[in-house]
Structures are given as C-alpha cells and as structure tokens.
C-alpha cells in the first residue's frame, strides 16, 4: 500500500467515523440515530463488520468501559442503506468489565421498526489489561503490501457490479497472491485467505477498525470454489489489544463447510506481531455450490 | 468407559434432563422456572455449559425451530445453586431459522432479580440441513476411552474439594494421557486437552449435551501451568449436526493467553467422524499466574 500521506485522516475525521456516527437522542436516553451508508456495501448487502462497528460505537457511549472485549452479532434481516436506530441497554456494569446490548433497527415501508441485528458485548479498558503476553500462535508470513493483490484486481463479476461494492473503495485490502487463485478461476480448496488491511483514507486502526477487519475480505468460501453471496448469520469477535500503528494482517480460514453452512475464523495481527483479535462467524452457503 | 448398560437412560430421564428442566409459567408466556443444581458445580461455580443448556432448553420451547445452530452466552454474575427464572424473547422467526434471547436470573437476598447470563441464539432444524459435508478439519486421534484418564484420577486439590465438584460425578470424561501432564505437576505448555465425553448415567448425546461438552473438561489453562479458577466470560457454540450415537471426542486448545485473558477453542466430534460443534470461549485468568 502507498506510504501514509500528509493528508492521512486521524480517528474521528475519516469516512469510517462519519459513516459509523451514532447521534444520541436527547429525549430518549440510550437510543441513537445512525445512517447505514451505501458506501459499505458488498454484493447484495451492507457489510456485517461495518454494522457491528455501528452497534459497538453506540455501546461505547453508554457503557463505562470504552473498548470491546467480546462482541457477538446475530444478523436477523438484511440492512438497507438509509436511516437506522440503535437501541441500547446497559446489562451490567462492573469494575473492570461492563456488558451491554445494542439492537439496530430500520423502519419499513409500513412504518414498523424491523430489527436488523442484535449485538451483545462485554466492554473493558484495553489499556488497563495486565501486560503479560504468552500467545503461542504465530503471526502470518506474507509478502509486503505492495506485492499483494487488491480487490480492484479481481476479475469483473467476482464481486458483482462495481457500483454496488462501495466497500472495496473504502478499504485498502491487499491479499497474499498465494491465496487469490480463486479470483483467477483456480480456488485452492484450502479455504484460506490472508492479507493486509487498512482503511483507504488512511485512518489509523483502533478497536472499532479491528471489528471491521474481521469481515473485510472476500469470503473464504470463494477459495472453496463457491460462488455467490455467503451471508453472515452470526459473528463473534474477541478484541484482545489496542493495535499498534500501521496496517493489520488478517488470516482467514474455513475448515467446516457442511450442511449448507460454514464457519470462517479470522485472526488479526498488528505491526508489533500481537494477536489483537480473533473472530469466528457462521455463514450460509448459496443454495447451489460449485 | 464401561459398555452401555441395560439401565442406560434415554433422553428425558437422566440427571441432565432433570437438572435442565424448565417449567413454563402458565400466566407468563415465555417465562420459565428452573433450579440450578449444585450437582453441576466445579470448583467455585456452576458450570457454564450447564447454564447454557438450561437457557437453550427454554429457547427450544418458544422458538419454532428446535435445534441450536449458533448460541452465545454472556456470563454476568456468578450463579448459585437454587431457583432461577429464564425470561425468553422471540427475536425473529423465519422459514429455516429463528432467533431468540434468554436471560437467566436469580433473586438476591433483597428480593431483586439479578441476571446471571444472557444468551442469544439462532435455532434451526439440524435434520433438515443439506447433507453435503466438505469438512477439511480432521478428527482427533486418541487412545480408546478405557486407556484414557478420568477426572477422578486428578490429584486431590486440582479441582478443589470433591464435595464442591458435582460436575465430575455427572460426567464421564476421559482424557488422552498425552494431555494430562498438568495433573501430575508437568503442564506441557501447549495449552491442549482432548478426551472422550459422555454423561455418567449413559444419557445419549444430543445437541443440548453437545453444548455441555464444549465446557465440560478441565481448563486448558492448567496445561499452561495456570492454577486456580478460570471463569468463562463469554461462550459461543456452533452446533452443526446431530451427533451420531456413542461418546463424543472433544479437542480443546488455547493459543492466545495474554492480558489476563485467554480464548479456549473446542471441537466436538462424533463417532461418525463428523465435526458436530465448534466453540470458543473467552475466559479470565487468575490474578496471579504460575
């Protein structure tokens, strides 16, 4: 990826912050207004990690602890670009950890609120965690970003028409060439994708961006020869550290494609070789698999 | 483990079913009474998998789909033996999947309901899933049960006084000798435990027992040299198939012990070599680690 520019946007002034902004309702404590931006769509839907970030942003405003530790999203109905409301609940507050729930809803054509996703999360203070690190997992070995492949290199049609894929424009995702055979019609069958992640406008990574990073890559299902939409049913992310500056490395894998469902695991590593997040999602495969 | 006896209890008549029974309140739809049994304690607390099973049992009664597909539990306060109430909510019903929430609460000495855990789950029909299996993960290779080690072989004090460890009596857990060095004062440092699981009274395994199986073994933290209580903060289980008859094999591992927290992954395999469940929990390590 290109070196940071002088115009690199700090946290708070980027597209990601603008599009995940949640505005509290002064007359309705714990309730926030948001706009689900069409800028974060991929193929048929709004990106699940982006929706998760909106929900967690609201929670960070109502819970005494700012940082996600464990966040689980249950996706219910397809979100559409446009207004949304986030209804939060403080479930429990503690000394080092608090728990909250956020429901993201949109109003349908008949004026009824329809729930798009339900999120439950433990929050804590990542900067106050004990410093001992005994991680036995190893960071991925990949070519540097400028030797990796961006989504813009994918053959037309892999992601659908470009105009429905705003997500690709807003992310700077570069994949290890060893894991993009699927984009050239030759899926490896291993169900693995790995690459570099940062936001396209250069916004530094923080725990909210880490949530996004776990769901920001093409589906590993593509590397299993599956084409089509692979909607996320559920996603749980454990955020374990505030990322060091610089791009993140993400390793994705699927080992249990069966029964019309698959799990997709993600590991997110920072520039200091710290495993800053682990996630797993359950997704549904298309009715007809290749 | 001993061969099944003629007295092997069918589903519905076992300790596990008796102790996870939820009784609907006729005057309060969606609300159930339960009793958290002291028979499912380990060390300082009531087993998290047992609590999860109670919550999901209630959901299976209010949702149109009987089987858990994805279940997430956020543990809030320590449960104690005694009465509990399960308050459920139907979040969404669909053709092949429905979603619900269950809150398990107990009344404190001042008469206030305190929430013990909050569960959100997608339910489906495991028997109606497409039959194609393309799992790339491999089942574990372990000695047969009679060559594995039961918890009763653990040195005194590893689990605390026997009278507080009813869980050990109710489970027939046999661990691969290669993964019990920690019980003899020699943790391997790999953070791995694997073994066989069935209920001690011979109750056949079903999806609820699978939930229990993901949290039924000693903590992998013991194999990292950590002693003491390792409370579960969050647990998400994906149930992917109804298990075939016979004992289950469970493989547990930890790779990211850091910041006073650790993740513990579990794979649950049935006798037909099907990966019937995958789970991950986030747990807190004791303040002083060895």
Coordinates of C-alpha atoms in Angstrom, one line a residue:
Chain A
X1 CA 0.0 0.0 0.0
X2 CA 1.2 3.6 -0.6
X3 CA 3.1 5.2 2.2
X4 CA 1.0 7.3 4.6
X5 CA 0.3 10.8 3.2
X6 CA 0.3 14.1 4.9
X7 CA -3.4 14.0 4.5
X8 CA -3.9 10.8 6.5
X9 CA -7.0 11.3 8.5
X10 CA -6.9 10.9 12.2
X11 CA -9.5 8.9 14.0
X12 CA -12.7 10.9 14.0
X13 CA -12.4 12.6 10.7
X14 CA -12.5 9.7 8.3
X15 CA -15.2 8.1 6.2
X16 CA -15.4 5.2 8.7
X17 CA -16.1 7.6 11.5
X18 CA -18.5 9.7 9.5
X19 CA -20.4 6.5 8.4
X20 CA -20.5 4.9 11.8
X21 CA -21.5 8.0 13.7
X22 CA -24.3 7.5 16.2
X23 CA -26.2 10.5 17.4
X24 CA -27.9 10.3 20.8
X25 CA -31.5 11.3 21.1
X26 CA -31.7 13.9 23.9
X27 CA -35.2 12.9 24.8
X28 CA -34.6 9.1 24.7
X29 CA -31.5 8.0 26.7
X30 CA -29.7 5.1 25.2
X31 CA -31.2 5.5 21.8
X32 CA -29.2 6.7 18.9
X33 CA -29.8 7.6 15.3
X34 CA -27.5 6.4 12.5
X35 CA -27.3 6.2 8.8
X36 CA -26.4 2.9 7.2
X37 CA -24.2 4.2 4.3
X38 CA -24.4 2.7 0.8
X39 CA -20.6 3.2 0.9
X40 CA -20.1 0.0 2.8
X41 CA -22.0 -2.5 0.6
X42 CA -20.5 -5.6 -1.0
X43 CA -22.5 -7.5 -3.5
X44 CA -26.0 -7.9 -2.1
X45 CA -25.7 -6.4 1.3
X46 CA -24.2 -4.0 3.8
X47 CA -21.0 -5.3 5.3
X48 CA -21.5 -7.1 8.6
X49 CA -18.4 -5.7 10.2
X50 CA -19.5 -2.2 9.4
X51 CA -22.9 -2.9 11.1
X52 CA -21.1 -4.4 14.1
X53 CA -19.0 -1.3 14.4
X54 CA -22.0 1.0 14.4
X55 CA -23.6 -1.1 17.2
X56 CA -20.4 -1.2 19.2
X57 CA -19.9 2.6 18.8
X58 CA -23.3 3.1 20.5
X59 CA -22.3 0.8 23.3
X60 CA -19.1 2.6 23.9
X61 CA -21.2 5.7 24.6
X62 CA -23.4 4.1 27.2
X63 CA -21.1 1.7 28.9
X64 CA -18.4 2.9 31.4
X65 CA -15.8 0.9 29.6
X66 CA -14.8 2.1 26.2
X67 CA -13.3 -0.9 24.4
X68 CA -14.9 -4.0 23.0
X69 CA -13.5 -7.2 24.6
X70 CA -16.1 -9.7 23.3
X71 CA -18.8 -8.7 20.8
X72 CA -21.4 -11.0 19.3
X73 CA -23.7 -10.0 16.5
X74 CA -26.8 -12.0 15.4
X75 CA -27.8 -10.9 12.0
X76 CA -31.6 -11.0 11.5
X77 CA -32.8 -9.2 8.4
X78 CA -31.0 -7.6 5.5
X79 CA -30.0 -4.0 6.3
X80 CA -30.5 -1.4 3.5
X81 CA -28.9 2.0 3.0
X82 CA -30.7 4.6 4.9
X83 CA -31.7 5.7 8.4
X84 CA -31.4 3.3 11.3
X85 CA -31.9 3.5 15.1
X86 CA -29.7 1.8 17.7
X87 CA -31.5 0.9 20.9
X88 CA -29.0 0.1 23.7
X89 CA -29.3 -1.5 27.1
X90 CA -26.8 -1.5 29.9
X91 CA -26.9 -5.0 31.1
X92 CA -24.3 -4.9 33.8
X93 CA -21.5 -2.6 35.0
X94 CA -18.5 -3.8 36.8
X95 CA -15.1 -2.6 38.0
X96 CA -13.1 -3.9 35.0
X97 CA -15.8 -5.0 32.6
X98 CA -19.3 -4.0 31.6
X99 CA -21.9 -5.6 29.4
X100 CA -24.4 -4.1 27.0
X101 CA -26.8 -4.9 24.3
X102 CA -27.5 -3.0 21.1
X103 CA -30.3 -3.5 18.7
X104 CA -30.0 -2.0 15.2
X105 CA -33.4 -1.4 13.6
X106 CA -34.8 0.2 10.5
X107 CA -38.3 1.3 9.7
X108 CA -40.1 -0.5 6.9
X109 CA -42.5 0.9 4.3
X110 CA -45.4 0.4 6.7
X111 CA -43.7 2.4 9.5
X112 CA -42.7 -0.7 11.6
X113 CA -39.3 -1.0 13.2
X114 CA -37.6 -4.1 12.0
X115 CA -34.6 -5.4 13.8
X116 CA -31.5 -5.8 11.6
X117 CA -29.0 -7.2 14.1
X118 CA -28.8 -7.8 17.8
X119 CA -25.4 -7.3 19.5
X120 CA -24.3 -8.3 23.0
X121 CA -20.9 -7.2 24.2
X122 CA -18.5 -7.2 27.1
X123 CA -16.5 -4.0 27.2
X124 CA -13.4 -3.2 29.2
X125 CA -10.3 -1.0 29.1
X126 CA -7.7 -2.5 26.8
X127 CA -5.0 -0.1 28.2
X128 CA -5.6 -1.4 31.7
X129 CA -5.2 -5.1 31.0
X130 CA -2.2 -6.9 32.5
X131 CA 0.7 -6.7 30.1
X132 CA 1.9 -10.3 30.2
X133 CA 1.7 -11.9 26.7
X134 CA 2.1 -15.6 26.3
X135 CA 0.5 -16.0 22.9
X136 CA 1.6 -19.3 21.3
X137 CA 0.0 -18.6 17.9
X138 CA 2.4 -17.3 15.3
X139 CA 1.8 -14.2 13.0
X140 CA 1.4 -14.9 9.3
X141 CA 4.2 -14.6 6.9
X142 CA 3.2 -12.7 3.8
X143 CA 4.7 -10.6 1.1
X144 CA 4.7 -6.9 1.9
X145 CA 1.6 -4.9 0.9
X146 CA 3.0 -3.6 -2.4
X147 CA 3.5 -7.2 -3.5
X148 CA 0.0 -8.2 -2.6
X149 CA -3.2 -8.0 -4.6
X150 CA -6.0 -5.5 -4.2
X151 CA -9.6 -6.3 -4.7
X152 CA -9.5 -4.0 -7.8
X153 CA -7.6 -6.7 -9.4
X154 CA -10.4 -9.2 -9.1
X155 CA -12.0 -10.2 -12.4
X156 CA -15.2 -8.3 -13.2
X157 CA -18.1 -10.1 -11.8
X158 CA -16.4 -11.8 -8.8
X159 CA -17.9 -9.2 -6.5
X160 CA -20.7 -8.1 -8.7
X161 CA -21.0 -4.7 -10.4
X162 CA -18.6 -2.2 -9.1
X163 CA -21.3 0.3 -8.3
X164 CA -22.7 -2.0 -5.6
X165 CA -19.4 -2.5 -4.0
X166 CA -18.6 0.6 -2.1
X167 CA -16.8 -1.4 0.5
X168 CA -13.9 -2.1 -1.9
X169 CA -13.4 1.7 -2.4
X170 CA -13.3 2.4 1.4
X171 CA -10.9 -0.4 2.3
X172 CA -7.3 -0.9 1.4
X173 CA -7.2 -4.6 1.4
X174 CA -4.2 -6.4 -0.2
X175 CA -4.2 -10.2 -0.4
X176 CA -1.3 -12.6 -0.4
X177 CA -1.0 -13.8 -4.0
X178 CA -0.8 -17.3 -2.7
X179 CA -4.4 -17.0 -1.6
X180 CA -6.1 -15.4 -4.6
X181 CA -6.2 -18.3 -7.0
X182 CA -10.0 -18.3 -6.8
X183 CA -10.1 -14.8 -8.4
X184 CA -8.5 -16.4 -11.5
X185 CA -10.8 -19.4 -11.6
X186 CA -8.5 -21.7 -9.6
X187 CA -9.6 -21.9 -6.0
X188 CA -7.1 -23.8 -3.9
X189 CA -9.7 -25.8 -2.0
X190 CA -8.0 -24.9 1.3
X191 CA -10.5 -22.2 2.2
X192 CA -7.8 -19.7 3.2
X193 CA -7.3 -16.0 2.5
X194 CA -4.9 -13.7 4.1
X195 CA -3.8 -10.2 3.6
X196 CA -3.2 -6.6 4.8
X197 CA -5.9 -4.3 6.0
X198 CA -6.2 -0.6 6.4
X199 CA -8.8 1.9 5.6
X200 CA -8.4 3.5 2.2
X201 CA -8.3 7.1 3.6
X202 CA -5.5 6.2 5.9
X203 CA -7.5 6.4 9.2
X204 CA -5.4 4.7 11.9
X205 CA -6.6 1.4 13.1
X206 CA -8.3 1.2 16.5
X207 CA -10.6 -1.4 18.2
X208 CA -13.5 -0.4 16.0
X209 CA -11.5 -0.8 12.8
X210 CA -10.4 -4.2 14.2
X211 CA -14.0 -5.3 14.3
X212 CA -14.4 -4.2 10.6
X213 CA -11.2 -6.0 9.7
X214 CA -12.6 -9.4 10.7
X215 CA -15.2 -9.2 8.0
X216 CA -13.5 -7.0 5.4
X217 CA -12.1 -9.6 3.0
X218 CA -13.7 -11.7 0.3
X219 CA -15.3 -14.9 1.7
X220 CA -13.0 -17.9 2.2
X221 CA -15.8 -19.8 0.5
X222 CA -14.5 -18.4 -2.8
X223 CA -11.3 -20.4 -2.1
X224 CA -13.5 -23.5 -1.8
X225 CA -14.9 -23.0 -5.2
X226 CA -18.2 -21.4 -4.0
X227 CA -19.6 -18.5 -6.0
X228 CA -22.3 -16.2 -4.8
X229 CA -23.4 -14.5 -1.7
X230 CA -22.3 -16.0 1.6
X231 CA -24.4 -14.1 4.2
X232 CA -23.1 -13.9 7.8
X233 CA -25.6 -15.3 10.3
X234 CA -23.5 -14.6 13.4
X235 CA -20.2 -13.1 14.2
X236 CA -18.3 -13.0 17.5
X237 CA -15.1 -11.0 17.9
X238 CA -12.7 -11.1 20.8
X239 CA -10.6 -7.9 20.8
X240 CA -7.5 -8.5 22.9
X241 CA -5.3 -5.4 22.5
X242 CA -5.3 -2.0 21.0
X243 CA -3.4 -2.3 17.7
X244 CA 0.0 -0.8 17.2
X245 CA 0.2 1.8 14.4
X246 CA 0.3 0.5 10.9
X247 CA -1.6 -1.9 8.7
X248 CA -3.2 -5.1 10.2
X249 CA -2.6 -8.6 8.9
X250 CA -5.6 -10.8 8.7
X251 CA -5.7 -14.6 8.3
X252 CA -9.0 -16.2 7.4
X253 CA -9.9 -19.8 7.2
X254 CA -12.7 -22.3 6.9
X255 CA -12.5 -25.9 8.0
X256 CA -16.1 -27.0 8.4
X257 CA -18.1 -26.4 5.3
X258 CA -21.1 -28.7 5.8
X259 CA -24.9 -28.7 5.9
X260 CA -25.2 -25.6 3.9
X261 CA -23.2 -23.6 6.5
X262 CA -19.6 -22.8 7.1
X263 CA -17.6 -21.2 9.8
X264 CA -15.0 -18.6 9.0
X265 CA -12.2 -17.8 11.5
X266 CA -10.2 -14.7 11.4
X267 CA -7.0 -13.7 13.3
X268 CA -6.0 -10.1 13.3
X269 CA -2.3 -9.3 13.9
X270 CA -0.8 -5.8 14.3
X271 CA 2.6 -4.5 13.3
X272 CA 4.1 -5.5 16.6
X273 CA 3.2 -9.1 16.0
X274 CA 0.4 -9.0 18.6
X275 CA -2.7 -11.1 18.0
X276 CA -5.1 -8.2 18.6
X277 CA -8.3 -10.1 17.7
X278 CA -9.8 -13.4 17.0
X279 CA -13.2 -14.0 15.5
X280 CA -15.5 -16.7 14.1
X281 CA -18.6 -16.2 12.0
X282 CA -21.2 -18.7 10.9
X283 CA -22.4 -18.1 7.4
X284 CA -24.8 -19.7 5.0
X285 CA -23.6 -21.0 1.6
X286 CA -25.6 -20.4 -1.5
X287 CA -28.2 -22.9 -2.4
X288 CA -26.2 -24.2 -5.3
X289 CA -22.5 -24.6 -4.6
X290 CA -20.0 -25.0 -7.4
Chain B
X1 CA -15.6 -46.2 29.6
X2 CA -17.8 -49.1 30.5
X3 CA -20.1 -50.6 27.9
X4 CA -23.6 -49.2 27.8
X5 CA -25.7 -50.9 30.5
X6 CA -29.3 -52.0 30.2
X7 CA -30.1 -49.2 32.5
X8 CA -28.8 -46.5 30.1
X9 CA -31.2 -43.7 30.5
X10 CA -32.9 -42.4 27.4
X11 CA -33.1 -38.7 26.7
X12 CA -35.6 -37.2 29.1
X13 CA -35.0 -39.4 32.1
X14 CA -31.5 -38.6 33.0
X15 CA -29.9 -36.3 35.6
X16 CA -29.0 -33.9 32.9
X17 CA -32.7 -33.6 31.7
X18 CA -33.9 -33.4 35.3
X19 CA -31.4 -30.7 36.2
X20 CA -32.0 -28.6 33.0
X21 CA -35.8 -28.8 33.2
X22 CA -37.5 -25.5 32.6
X23 CA -41.1 -25.2 33.6
X24 CA -43.3 -22.7 31.8
X25 CA -45.3 -20.3 33.8
X26 CA -48.9 -20.6 32.6
X27 CA -49.7 -17.0 33.5
X28 CA -46.5 -15.5 32.0
X29 CA -45.8 -16.7 28.5
X30 CA -42.1 -17.1 27.6
X31 CA -41.1 -17.2 31.3
X32 CA -39.8 -20.4 32.8
X33 CA -38.8 -21.6 36.2
X34 CA -35.7 -23.7 36.7
X35 CA -33.5 -24.9 39.5
X36 CA -29.7 -24.5 39.2
X37 CA -28.5 -27.7 40.6
X38 CA -25.5 -28.0 42.9
X39 CA -24.8 -31.2 41.1
X40 CA -23.1 -29.3 38.2
X41 CA -20.6 -27.3 40.1
X42 CA -16.9 -27.3 39.6
X43 CA -14.6 -25.5 42.0
X44 CA -16.1 -22.1 42.7
X45 CA -19.0 -22.1 40.3
X46 CA -21.8 -23.7 38.4
X47 CA -20.6 -25.0 35.1
X48 CA -21.1 -22.6 32.2
X49 CA -22.1 -25.3 29.7
X50 CA -24.8 -26.5 32.1
X51 CA -26.2 -22.9 32.4
X52 CA -26.1 -22.5 28.6
X53 CA -28.1 -25.8 28.2
X54 CA -30.8 -24.5 30.6
X55 CA -31.1 -21.3 28.6
X56 CA -31.2 -23.1 25.3
X57 CA -33.7 -25.6 26.5
X58 CA -36.1 -22.7 27.2
X59 CA -35.5 -21.3 23.8
X60 CA -36.3 -24.6 22.2
X61 CA -39.7 -24.3 23.8
X62 CA -40.5 -20.9 22.4
X63 CA -38.9 -20.9 19.0
X64 CA -40.4 -22.8 16.1
X65 CA -37.1 -24.5 15.4
X66 CA -35.9 -27.0 17.9
X67 CA -32.1 -27.1 17.5
X68 CA -29.4 -24.7 18.4
X69 CA -27.2 -23.6 15.4
X70 CA -25.3 -20.7 17.0
X71 CA -25.6 -19.9 20.7
X72 CA -23.8 -17.1 22.5
X73 CA -23.7 -16.7 26.3
X74 CA -22.5 -13.7 28.1
X75 CA -21.9 -14.5 31.7
X76 CA -22.6 -11.6 34.0
X77 CA -22.7 -12.7 37.7
X78 CA -22.0 -15.9 39.5
X79 CA -24.8 -18.3 39.6
X80 CA -25.6 -20.1 42.8
X81 CA -27.5 -23.4 43.4
X82 CA -31.2 -22.7 43.8
X83 CA -34.2 -21.4 41.9
X84 CA -33.8 -19.4 38.8
X85 CA -36.1 -17.8 36.2
X86 CA -35.5 -17.9 32.5
X87 CA -37.1 -14.9 30.6
X88 CA -37.2 -15.6 26.9
X89 CA -37.9 -13.4 23.9
X90 CA -38.6 -14.5 20.3
X91 CA -36.5 -12.1 18.3
X92 CA -37.3 -13.3 14.8
X93 CA -38.9 -16.3 13.2
X94 CA -38.0 -17.4 9.7
X95 CA -38.6 -20.3 7.4
X96 CA -35.4 -22.3 8.2
X97 CA -34.0 -20.3 11.1
X98 CA -35.3 -18.4 14.1
X99 CA -33.6 -16.3 16.7
X100 CA -34.3 -15.9 20.4
X101 CA -32.9 -14.5 23.6
X102 CA -32.9 -16.0 27.0
X103 CA -32.0 -14.3 30.2
X104 CA -31.3 -16.4 33.3
X105 CA -31.9 -14.6 36.6
X106 CA -31.9 -15.4 40.3
X107 CA -33.4 -13.4 43.1
X108 CA -31.0 -12.0 45.7
X109 CA -31.4 -11.7 49.4
X110 CA -33.2 -8.4 49.0
X111 CA -35.7 -9.8 46.5
X112 CA -34.2 -8.3 43.4
X113 CA -33.7 -10.3 40.2
X114 CA -30.1 -10.4 39.2
X115 CA -29.2 -11.5 35.7
X116 CA -26.7 -14.4 35.7
X117 CA -26.3 -14.8 31.9
X118 CA -27.7 -13.5 28.7
X119 CA -28.0 -15.9 25.7
X120 CA -28.8 -15.1 22.1
X121 CA -29.2 -18.0 19.7
X122 CA -30.1 -18.9 16.2
X123 CA -32.1 -22.1 16.0
X124 CA -32.8 -24.3 13.1
X125 CA -33.6 -27.9 12.2
X126 CA -30.4 -29.9 12.1
X127 CA -32.2 -32.8 10.4
X128 CA -33.3 -30.5 7.6
X129 CA -29.9 -29.2 6.7
X130 CA -28.4 -30.1 3.3
X131 CA -26.4 -33.3 3.6
X132 CA -23.2 -32.3 1.8
X133 CA -20.2 -32.4 4.1
X134 CA -16.9 -30.9 2.9
X135 CA -15.2 -30.6 6.3
X136 CA -11.5 -30.2 5.9
X137 CA -10.7 -30.5 9.6
X138 CA -9.6 -33.9 10.8
X139 CA -10.9 -35.8 13.8
X140 CA -8.5 -36.3 16.7
X141 CA -6.5 -39.5 17.1
X142 CA -6.7 -40.7 20.7
X143 CA -6.4 -43.9 22.7
X144 CA -9.8 -45.6 23.3
X145 CA -11.7 -44.5 26.4
X146 CA -10.6 -47.3 28.6
X147 CA -7.0 -46.2 28.1
X148 CA -7.8 -42.6 28.9
X149 CA -7.8 -40.8 32.3
X150 CA -10.8 -39.8 34.2
X151 CA -11.0 -36.7 36.4
X152 CA -11.2 -39.0 39.4
X153 CA -7.5 -39.6 38.8
X154 CA -6.6 -36.0 39.3
X155 CA -4.5 -35.3 42.3
X156 CA -6.5 -34.0 45.3
X157 CA -6.7 -30.3 45.2
X158 CA -6.5 -29.9 41.4
X159 CA -10.2 -29.3 41.3
X160 CA -10.8 -28.3 44.9
X161 CA -12.5 -30.4 47.5
X162 CA -14.5 -33.2 45.9
X163 CA -17.7 -32.1 47.6
X164 CA -17.8 -29.0 45.5
X165 CA -17.3 -30.8 42.3
X166 CA -20.6 -32.4 41.5
X167 CA -19.8 -31.9 37.8
X168 CA -17.1 -34.6 37.9
X169 CA -19.7 -37.2 39.2
X170 CA -22.2 -36.4 36.4
X171 CA -19.8 -36.5 33.5
X172 CA -17.9 -39.4 32.2
X173 CA -14.9 -37.5 30.8
X174 CA -11.8 -39.4 29.9
X175 CA -8.7 -37.5 28.8
X176 CA -5.9 -38.6 26.5
X177 CA -2.9 -39.3 28.8
X178 CA -0.8 -37.3 26.5
X179 CA -2.7 -34.2 27.6
X180 CA -2.9 -34.7 31.4
X181 CA 0.7 -33.9 32.4
X182 CA -0.6 -30.9 34.2
X183 CA -2.4 -33.1 36.7
X184 CA 0.9 -34.6 37.7
X185 CA 2.6 -31.2 38.0
X186 CA 4.0 -31.2 34.5
X187 CA 2.0 -29.0 32.2
X188 CA 3.1 -29.3 28.6
X189 CA 2.8 -25.6 27.9
X190 CA 0.9 -26.3 24.7
X191 CA -2.5 -25.5 26.2
X192 CA -4.2 -28.6 24.8
X193 CA -6.6 -31.1 26.3
X194 CA -8.6 -33.7 24.5
X195 CA -10.7 -36.6 25.5
X196 CA -13.9 -38.5 25.4
X197 CA -17.3 -37.2 26.7
X198 CA -20.5 -38.8 27.7
X199 CA -22.9 -38.3 30.6
X200 CA -22.1 -40.5 33.5
X201 CA -25.6 -42.0 33.6
X202 CA -25.4 -43.0 30.0
X203 CA -27.8 -40.5 28.5
X204 CA -27.4 -40.4 24.8
X205 CA -25.8 -37.3 23.4
X206 CA -28.0 -34.7 21.6
X207 CA -27.5 -31.1 20.7
X208 CA -28.0 -30.0 24.3
X209 CA -25.4 -32.4 25.5
X210 CA -23.1 -31.1 22.8
X211 CA -23.4 -27.6 24.3
X212 CA -22.4 -29.1 27.7
X213 CA -19.5 -31.0 26.1
X214 CA -17.8 -27.8 24.9
X215 CA -17.3 -26.7 28.6
X216 CA -17.0 -30.0 30.4
X217 CA -13.3 -30.5 30.6
X218 CA -10.6 -29.1 32.9
X219 CA -9.4 -25.7 31.6
X220 CA -6.6 -25.8 29.0
X221 CA -5.1 -23.1 31.2
X222 CA -4.0 -25.9 33.5
X223 CA -1.8 -27.2 30.7
X224 CA -0.2 -23.7 30.5
X225 CA 0.8 -24.0 34.2
X226 CA -2.0 -21.9 35.5
X227 CA -3.7 -22.9 38.7
X228 CA -7.0 -21.6 40.0
X229 CA -10.3 -20.6 38.8
X230 CA -10.6 -19.6 35.1
X231 CA -14.1 -18.1 34.8
X232 CA -15.8 -18.1 31.5
X233 CA -16.8 -14.6 30.4
X234 CA -18.4 -15.5 27.0
X235 CA -19.0 -18.7 25.2
X236 CA -20.3 -19.1 21.6
X237 CA -21.1 -22.6 20.2
X238 CA -21.9 -23.5 16.6
X239 CA -23.8 -26.8 16.5
X240 CA -23.5 -28.2 13.0
X241 CA -25.1 -31.7 13.2
X242 CA -27.0 -34.0 15.4
X243 CA -24.4 -36.3 16.9
X244 CA -24.3 -40.0 15.9
X245 CA -24.8 -42.4 18.8
X246 CA -21.8 -43.0 21.1
X247 CA -19.4 -40.9 23.0
X248 CA -18.1 -37.6 21.7
X249 CA -14.5 -36.6 21.3
X250 CA -13.5 -33.1 22.3
X251 CA -10.4 -31.3 21.4
X252 CA -9.6 -28.1 23.4
X253 CA -6.9 -25.6 22.8
X254 CA -5.7 -22.1 23.8
X255 CA -3.3 -20.1 21.6
X256 CA -3.8 -16.5 22.9
X257 CA -3.1 -16.2 26.6
X258 CA -2.5 -12.5 27.1
X259 CA -3.6 -9.5 29.0
X260 CA -5.2 -11.6 31.8
X261 CA -7.5 -13.3 29.4
X262 CA -7.4 -16.4 27.2
X263 CA -9.5 -17.9 24.5
X264 CA -10.4 -21.6 24.6
X265 CA -11.5 -23.3 21.4
X266 CA -13.3 -26.6 21.4
X267 CA -14.1 -29.0 18.6
X268 CA -16.7 -31.7 19.2
X269 CA -16.5 -34.9 17.0
X270 CA -19.0 -37.7 17.0
X271 CA -18.5 -41.4 16.4
X272 CA -19.0 -41.0 12.7
X273 CA -16.1 -38.6 12.5
X274 CA -18.4 -35.6 12.0
X275 CA -17.4 -32.2 13.4
X276 CA -20.7 -31.7 15.2
X277 CA -19.8 -28.5 17.0
X278 CA -17.1 -25.8 17.3
X279 CA -16.9 -23.3 20.1
X280 CA -14.8 -20.5 21.5
X281 CA -14.9 -19.0 24.9
X282 CA -13.2 -16.0 26.4
X283 CA -12.1 -16.6 30.0
X284 CA -10.2 -14.6 32.6
X285 CA -7.0 -15.9 34.2
X286 CA -6.5 -15.7 37.9
X287 CA -4.7 -12.6 39.1
X288 CA -1.5 -14.5 39.9
X289 CA -0.5 -17.0 37.2
X290 CA 2.1 -19.6 37.9

